[in-house]
Amino acid sequence: MYASPRFPRLLRGLALVGLVAGLLSTPHANALSLTLERPSTTWGYTFAGPATKNVVSTTSTAAHLEKQSNFVVTYTNFPDWAKADVQAAIDIWSANFASTVPITVDATWARSSSPGVLGSARPGNYFSNFVNTPDPVLWYPSALANAISGTDLDKRNPEIIIQANSAANWDQRNDHLPTTSEYDLTSVFIHELGHGLGFLSTDSYDNFYKYGILEQPTPFDAFTQTPDGRRLSDLPSPSIDLGVALTNNLVWTGPLGVAANGGVKPKLFTPSRYEAGSSVSHLDESTFSSSGLDAVMTPNLDAGEVFQGPGPLAVAMLADLRTKPPIGLSSTIPQAPRNASALVGDRSALVTFDLPANARTAQITSYSITNTTTGESISATSSPVAITGLKNGVSYSFGITALNMLGASNSVLTNTIIPQPSWKVSPLDATSDGLHLATTQFRGQPAIVYTDKKRGDLRVALWNGKTWSKLIVDGRGGTEGRTSHNVAGAISVCVSGSGTKEVLQIFYTDTVDKDLRHASYNAVKFSYEIVDGNGPTVLSYDVADRVRTAGDVSVSNACAVTAEGLQVFYRDESQGILLGAFKGSNNKWRYEIVDGDTKENNRTTGDVATALRAVTVGSKVSVIYDSVLAINQQHASTSGEVRLAVRTGASTPWSYTTLDGPSGAIAVAGYGVSLSKTVSGVIAMWLTSSGVSLSSPTQIRWTNLDQGSSVASISTEGFGAPSLPLTVNNNSLAFGCQTRLCTTSLLSTSNKPTLTLVTNVRQAERNDSEWIMLNKVRYLVTSMNGKLSLVKP
């Protein structure tokens, strides 16, 4: 849960909230826990140097390689000539930095507070504990973390932020031939993009006390070493020892960087007087300023100097950052791993644990996991650890010990688990991952609408009683109303009409233009339109008379159909509000704000509808959604509630209810929501966390809206932290359990319900799941091993 930029009142409370959150929560190294995110505050600079002889560097041999990544730049105040120079730098890095995830860049053209600074850059954020992380102790910049994990870890913020000094004497001719009094903007952006991609330390220095500070060590810091072999990331912080290191010789120890430098450890820029934005985060000026290609990552750009590539050394050093740094020097025996847990698997178990409290100084080499039932031990280097070869129906627990060069920690014991068989998996579409999906009944048979992340398209699978017919809905072309953009985002589906006149109504997102799109299918052909997001301007939340907005409406959507017409509800990410659009007999969309704009009439000014679902019963439409009330410095929710908006008739006022919120042991409600129509009534469901676990949901809570039931809770102990998806079929609940799928019966309202393992395979990222009935057999539709699949007991 995140707060949108529209909430300065939330941001004013960050200092206090961040302090409380820091006291209550401890970062987890468990790869099955939620990815951790921290703000980026350290900038890397390019300083203006003196005039040179205008020697143009040779183009890097890597500069003409095939495009390996896609950069998307948002410009603020940039003149056209400057955009062309920036694009040249972008093209160079897209051929030298590999990533399947688009790299978004916010570039601002403004006067610098320091006239000697030509440009500055920083990552959008830093992440640890993500999928495929080389070292869970370290913090990886946004673009690098996304490239390693293969997932956009934060879709709301850019990966790189760059500022260019508008007052500098730039060569504005786009010829890359500056005079000896001019500076080349492309060269500056090649340099600054390098910082944004990870060529940057997060250290700082106190000039009065002479101590260094490094509270958020990155892989760049782990590959940086003192002459006596200590890693910069391992030095105590804050300390005089670290301050001495930052103002003396430091070298790069990554094997690829050393090889690119002829077998010599490259010297970093560490002048005796610490220079913020330059020290450590650059190659040494005196060593590399005359080295041609490799001079690009030195602190200064001289007037008349031009770089046409990042240089082989910088490219090699960035490649080092994708690998696990060598173990540093251990200074103490490890303490015991924390939060040890065993999770139920099929003839297996997942053993998870957090790093010891002294992991940074202990430099752990491995962990020993011992099966207390059999006495067998295995070695691992990180959590989670899959323990295979177990017997279903037999009890197991595990002891975990941390090891380093000096010795071993005390052993810590997990809970006891009993492995059980998982469900049978049948691929439905082996060519599509189906990470986003929605299901319905269309003309008496199941219909599944789903996305494919790799191709960026939207598909529908229709059952005819014997076989599946698979059609591409959108995202492949640009003809007959289709878009060629990536549409593999949030989707919802409804059915209008009846009998042979039923029409499938599909709502989905254009992830490029951030629009909400609509496709209708009458069993013969599709028709297309843009519902919202393509307006002339971004409408503020305080504009009551609504028309189309130019805001980002791509985050979430939920549709509903009544006799009056078609309705769709969706989040305006630009304003943090919940919008609605209604289409009646006149076939035109009418727009409204549902919630998030005012405190009047039981509404809220919270940041709403990141999570969103809707159901229709007759003429009654119910919409459930989350509302963020407070955030911390990492923009994570520290106080949140779940709300319900209900109305009968498209022109009648909404009535609002807070279903759950901060009280007692609950700090945040609404990490995910669900709303399902069942034979026993409409079931509302959501995820919550306590004050000691703000980074991760810990409980599923639910209520029957038609029966006036009290709120019940379900614990998932032994199966992993609960997560999306949440989906109900009558009395069966399917939910995410530590990136897998599990089920339980809603009839069990005790703290220890009977839980069933559905899938034993860990998914790389959150994916949707829905129930369907197929020839009177109940299935779960979900993504398994990158394939849209059907799962049954």
CSV table of N, CA and C in Angstrom, one decimal, residues 438-440 449 491-496 503-508 516-519 531 556-562 565-570 578-581 589 612-617 620-623 675:
chain,number,residue,atom,x,y,z
A,438,ALA,N,-9.3,-12.7,-14.9
A,438,ALA,CA,-10.6,-12.6,-14.3
A,438,ALA,C,-11.5,-13.6,-15.0
A,439,THR,N,-12.5,-14.1,-14.3
A,439,THR,CA,-13.4,-15.1,-14.8
A,439,THR,C,-14.8,-14.7,-14.7
A,440,THR,N,-15.7,-15.4,-15.6
A,440,THR,CA,-17.1,-15.1,-15.5
A,440,THR,C,-17.8,-16.3,-16.3
A,449,VAL,N,-10.5,-14.3,-18.9
A,449,VAL,CA,-9.7,-13.2,-19.5
A,449,VAL,C,-8.4,-13.1,-18.8
A,491,ILE,N,-7.2,-6.1,-14.8
A,491,ILE,CA,-8.3,-6.4,-15.6
A,491,ILE,C,-9.5,-6.7,-14.8
A,492,SER,N,-10.7,-6.5,-15.3
A,492,SER,CA,-12.0,-7.0,-14.7
A,492,SER,C,-12.9,-7.3,-15.9
A,493,VAL,N,-13.9,-8.2,-15.6
A,493,VAL,CA,-14.8,-8.6,-16.6
A,493,VAL,C,-16.2,-8.7,-16.1
A,494,CYS,N,-17.2,-8.3,-16.9
A,494,CYS,CA,-18.6,-8.4,-16.5
A,494,CYS,C,-19.4,-8.9,-17.8
A,495,VAL,N,-20.6,-9.3,-17.6
A,495,VAL,CA,-21.5,-9.7,-18.7
A,495,VAL,C,-22.8,-8.9,-18.7
A,496,SER,N,-23.1,-8.4,-19.8
A,496,SER,CA,-24.4,-7.6,-19.9
A,496,SER,C,-25.3,-8.4,-20.9
A,503,VAL,N,-23.2,-10.1,-23.8
A,503,VAL,CA,-22.0,-9.4,-24.3
A,503,VAL,C,-21.0,-9.4,-23.2
A,504,LEU,N,-19.8,-9.9,-23.5
A,504,LEU,CA,-18.7,-9.9,-22.6
A,504,LEU,C,-18.0,-8.5,-22.5
A,505,GLN,N,-18.0,-7.9,-21.3
A,505,GLN,CA,-17.5,-6.5,-21.1
A,505,GLN,C,-16.1,-6.7,-20.4
A,506,ILE,N,-15.1,-6.3,-21.0
A,506,ILE,CA,-13.7,-6.4,-20.5
A,506,ILE,C,-13.1,-5.1,-20.3
A,507,PHE,N,-12.6,-4.8,-19.1
A,507,PHE,CA,-11.9,-3.5,-18.8
A,507,PHE,C,-10.4,-3.9,-18.5
A,508,TYR,N,-9.5,-3.1,-19.0
A,508,TYR,CA,-8.1,-3.4,-18.9
A,508,TYR,C,-7.3,-2.2,-19.0
A,516,LEU,N,-7.5,3.6,-19.1
A,516,LEU,CA,-8.4,2.5,-18.9
A,516,LEU,C,-9.1,2.2,-20.2
A,517,ARG,N,-9.0,1.0,-20.7
A,517,ARG,CA,-9.6,0.6,-22.0
A,517,ARG,C,-10.7,-0.3,-21.7
A,518,HIS,N,-11.6,-0.4,-22.7
A,518,HIS,CA,-12.8,-1.3,-22.7
A,518,HIS,C,-13.0,-2.0,-24.0
A,519,ALA,N,-13.1,-3.3,-23.9
A,519,ALA,CA,-13.5,-4.1,-25.1
A,519,ALA,C,-14.7,-4.9,-24.8
A,531,VAL,N,-12.0,4.4,-22.0
A,531,VAL,CA,-12.9,4.9,-21.0
A,531,VAL,C,-12.4,6.2,-20.4
A,556,SER,N,-5.9,-0.1,-11.0
A,556,SER,CA,-6.9,-1.0,-10.6
A,556,SER,C,-8.3,-0.7,-11.3
A,557,ASN,N,-9.1,-1.7,-11.5
A,557,ASN,CA,-10.4,-1.4,-12.0
A,557,ASN,C,-11.4,-2.6,-11.6
A,558,ALA,N,-12.7,-2.3,-11.5
A,558,ALA,CA,-13.7,-3.3,-11.2
A,558,ALA,C,-15.0,-2.9,-11.9
A,559,CYS,N,-15.6,-3.8,-12.6
A,559,CYS,CA,-16.8,-3.4,-13.3
A,559,CYS,C,-18.1,-4.0,-12.7
A,560,ALA,N,-19.2,-3.5,-13.1
A,560,ALA,CA,-20.5,-3.9,-12.6
A,560,ALA,C,-21.6,-3.7,-13.6
A,561,VAL,N,-22.6,-4.5,-13.7
A,561,VAL,CA,-23.7,-4.4,-14.7
A,561,VAL,C,-25.0,-4.5,-14.0
A,562,THR,N,-25.9,-3.5,-14.2
A,562,THR,CA,-27.2,-3.5,-13.7
A,562,THR,C,-28.2,-3.3,-14.9
A,565,GLY,N,-27.4,-0.1,-16.9
A,565,GLY,CA,-26.3,0.0,-17.8
A,565,GLY,C,-25.0,-0.5,-17.2
A,566,LEU,N,-23.9,-0.1,-17.8
A,566,LEU,CA,-22.6,-0.6,-17.5
A,566,LEU,C,-21.8,0.4,-16.6
A,567,GLN,N,-21.2,-0.1,-15.5
A,567,GLN,CA,-20.4,0.7,-14.6
A,567,GLN,C,-19.0,0.2,-14.5
A,568,VAL,N,-18.0,1.1,-14.3
A,568,VAL,CA,-16.7,0.6,-14.0
A,568,VAL,C,-16.1,1.6,-13.0
A,569,PHE,N,-15.3,1.1,-12.0
A,569,PHE,CA,-14.7,1.9,-11.0
A,569,PHE,C,-13.2,1.7,-11.1
A,570,TYR,N,-12.4,2.7,-10.8
A,570,TYR,CA,-11.0,2.6,-11.0
A,570,TYR,C,-10.3,3.7,-10.3
A,578,LEU,N,-10.9,7.4,-5.9
A,578,LEU,CA,-11.6,6.3,-6.6
A,578,LEU,C,-12.6,7.0,-7.5
A,579,LEU,N,-12.5,6.7,-8.8
A,579,LEU,CA,-13.4,7.2,-9.8
A,579,LEU,C,-14.4,6.2,-10.3
A,580,GLY,N,-15.5,6.7,-10.9
A,580,GLY,CA,-16.5,5.8,-11.5
A,580,GLY,C,-16.9,6.3,-12.8
A,581,ALA,N,-17.3,5.4,-13.7
A,581,ALA,CA,-17.9,5.8,-15.0
A,581,ALA,C,-19.1,4.9,-15.3
A,589,TRP,N,-20.3,7.8,-21.7
A,589,TRP,CA,-19.8,7.7,-20.4
A,589,TRP,C,-20.1,8.9,-19.6
A,612,LEU,N,-9.1,-3.1,-5.2
A,612,LEU,CA,-10.5,-2.7,-5.6
A,612,LEU,C,-11.2,-3.9,-6.1
A,613,ARG,N,-12.5,-4.2,-5.7
A,613,ARG,CA,-13.3,-5.2,-6.3
A,613,ARG,C,-14.8,-4.7,-6.2
A,614,ALA,N,-15.7,-5.2,-7.0
A,614,ALA,CA,-17.1,-4.8,-7.1
A,614,ALA,C,-17.9,-6.0,-7.4
A,615,VAL,N,-19.2,-6.0,-6.8
A,615,VAL,CA,-20.2,-7.1,-7.2
A,615,VAL,C,-21.5,-6.4,-7.3
A,616,THR,N,-22.4,-7.1,-8.1
A,616,THR,CA,-23.8,-6.6,-8.3
A,616,THR,C,-24.8,-7.7,-7.9
A,617,VAL,N,-25.8,-7.2,-7.1
A,617,VAL,CA,-26.9,-8.1,-6.7
A,617,VAL,C,-28.1,-7.4,-7.1
A,620,LYS,N,-28.3,-3.4,-6.9
A,620,LYS,CA,-27.4,-3.0,-5.8
A,620,LYS,C,-26.0,-3.3,-6.2
A,621,VAL,N,-25.2,-2.2,-6.2
A,621,VAL,CA,-23.7,-2.3,-6.6
A,621,VAL,C,-22.9,-2.0,-5.3
A,622,SER,N,-22.0,-2.9,-5.0
A,622,SER,CA,-21.1,-2.8,-3.8
A,622,SER,C,-19.7,-2.8,-4.3
A,623,VAL,N,-18.9,-1.8,-3.8
A,623,VAL,CA,-17.5,-1.7,-4.1
A,623,VAL,C,-16.7,-1.7,-2.8
A,675,LEU,N,-14.3,-9.3,-2.9
A,675,LEU,CA,-15.7,-9.2,-2.8
A,675,LEU,C,-16.3,-10.3,-3.7
